[in-house]
Amino acid sequence: PRSPISEKYRVLRTNIQFASVKNPSTRLLVTSSGPGEGKTTTACNLGVIMAQAGRRILLVDTDLRRPSLHRLFGVSNQVGLTSLLLDPSLPLEAALVETPVAGLRLLPSGPLPPNPAELLDSEPMKARVDQMSELADVTIFDSPPVLAVTDASILGSLCSGVILVVDSGLTRSDVVRRGKEALDQVG
């Protein structure tokens, strides 16, 4: 809790709060231009830091191609987001997982579907996102990279804010610009 890296995530949390004073960011998408830049690590740590500040946080694995949140938290992925999208009668609470961090709940991806983009760009997804917002102060969506597939752009249109994670030692600036442009196109 007192490490320099924890303090950096507190700075990020504070910057998000100040950036969204007039329009609170209650739905945050965490993505990157390409794979391996630290988006999942950022989403998890941001969720922990926000929960430690007394907020109700829902961390959602929307990477329906290569999900990893269930492994990081050591929980089952049998039931999750895809289960909720394919079965409208399933209550949201049935798929939520408590974490050791007070105030932080997890929604794993669930079984991998054959059509991730279509599921994320569906009316059931919009309805479930609204339900999530009722149960949490902030919903954080961990998504695939924005330049790899359309999923992040679809999710970005459902969110009030986007965090574009960049590995400063790895990612070229033109790739970062293309990632930002892809997100700008969906508002």
GROMACS .gro file of N, CA and C in nm, residues 1 20 33 53 126 128 137 150 154 158 172 174 176:
model
   39
    1PRO      N    1   0.080  -0.122   0.000
    1PRO     CA    2   0.000   0.000   0.000
    1PRO      C    3   0.083   0.128   0.000
   20SER      N    4  -1.296   1.457  -1.444
   20SER     CA    5  -1.438   1.429  -1.464
   20SER      C    6  -1.525   1.497  -1.358
   33SER      N    7  -0.301   0.028  -2.739
   33SER     CA    8  -0.296   0.017  -2.884
   33SER      C    9  -0.268  -0.127  -2.926
   53ALA      N   10  -1.039   0.357  -0.163
   53ALA     CA   11  -1.083   0.494  -0.133
   53ALA      C   12  -1.232   0.497  -0.097
  126LYS      N   13  -2.584  -0.349  -2.378
  126LYS     CA   14  -2.622  -0.215  -2.331
  126LYS      C   15  -2.706  -0.224  -2.203
  128ARG      N   16  -2.707  -0.472  -1.983
  128ARG     CA   17  -2.624  -0.520  -1.873
  128ARG      C   18  -2.531  -0.410  -1.822
  137ASP      N   19  -2.019   0.231  -0.815
  137ASP     CA   20  -1.990   0.373  -0.837
  137ASP      C   21  -1.910   0.390  -0.966
  150THR      N   22  -1.216  -0.479  -3.307
  150THR     CA   23  -1.309  -0.367  -3.291
  150THR      C   24  -1.370  -0.359  -3.151
  154ILE      N   25  -1.607  -0.052  -2.973
  154ILE     CA   26  -1.747  -0.076  -2.937
  154ILE      C   27  -1.769  -0.040  -2.791
  158LEU      N   28  -1.971   0.297  -2.506
  158LEU     CA   29  -2.058   0.275  -2.391
  158LEU      C   30  -2.002   0.338  -2.263
  172ARG      N   31   0.551   0.251  -3.035
  172ARG     CA   32   0.588   0.365  -3.119
  172ARG      C   33   0.478   0.470  -3.115
  174ASP      N   34   0.350   0.656  -3.345
  174ASP     CA   35   0.250   0.649  -3.452
  174ASP      C   36   0.143   0.545  -3.419
  176VAL      N   37   0.044   0.468  -3.111
  176VAL     CA   38  -0.038   0.531  -3.007
  176VAL      C   39  -0.137   0.628  -3.071
   0.00000   0.00000   0.00000
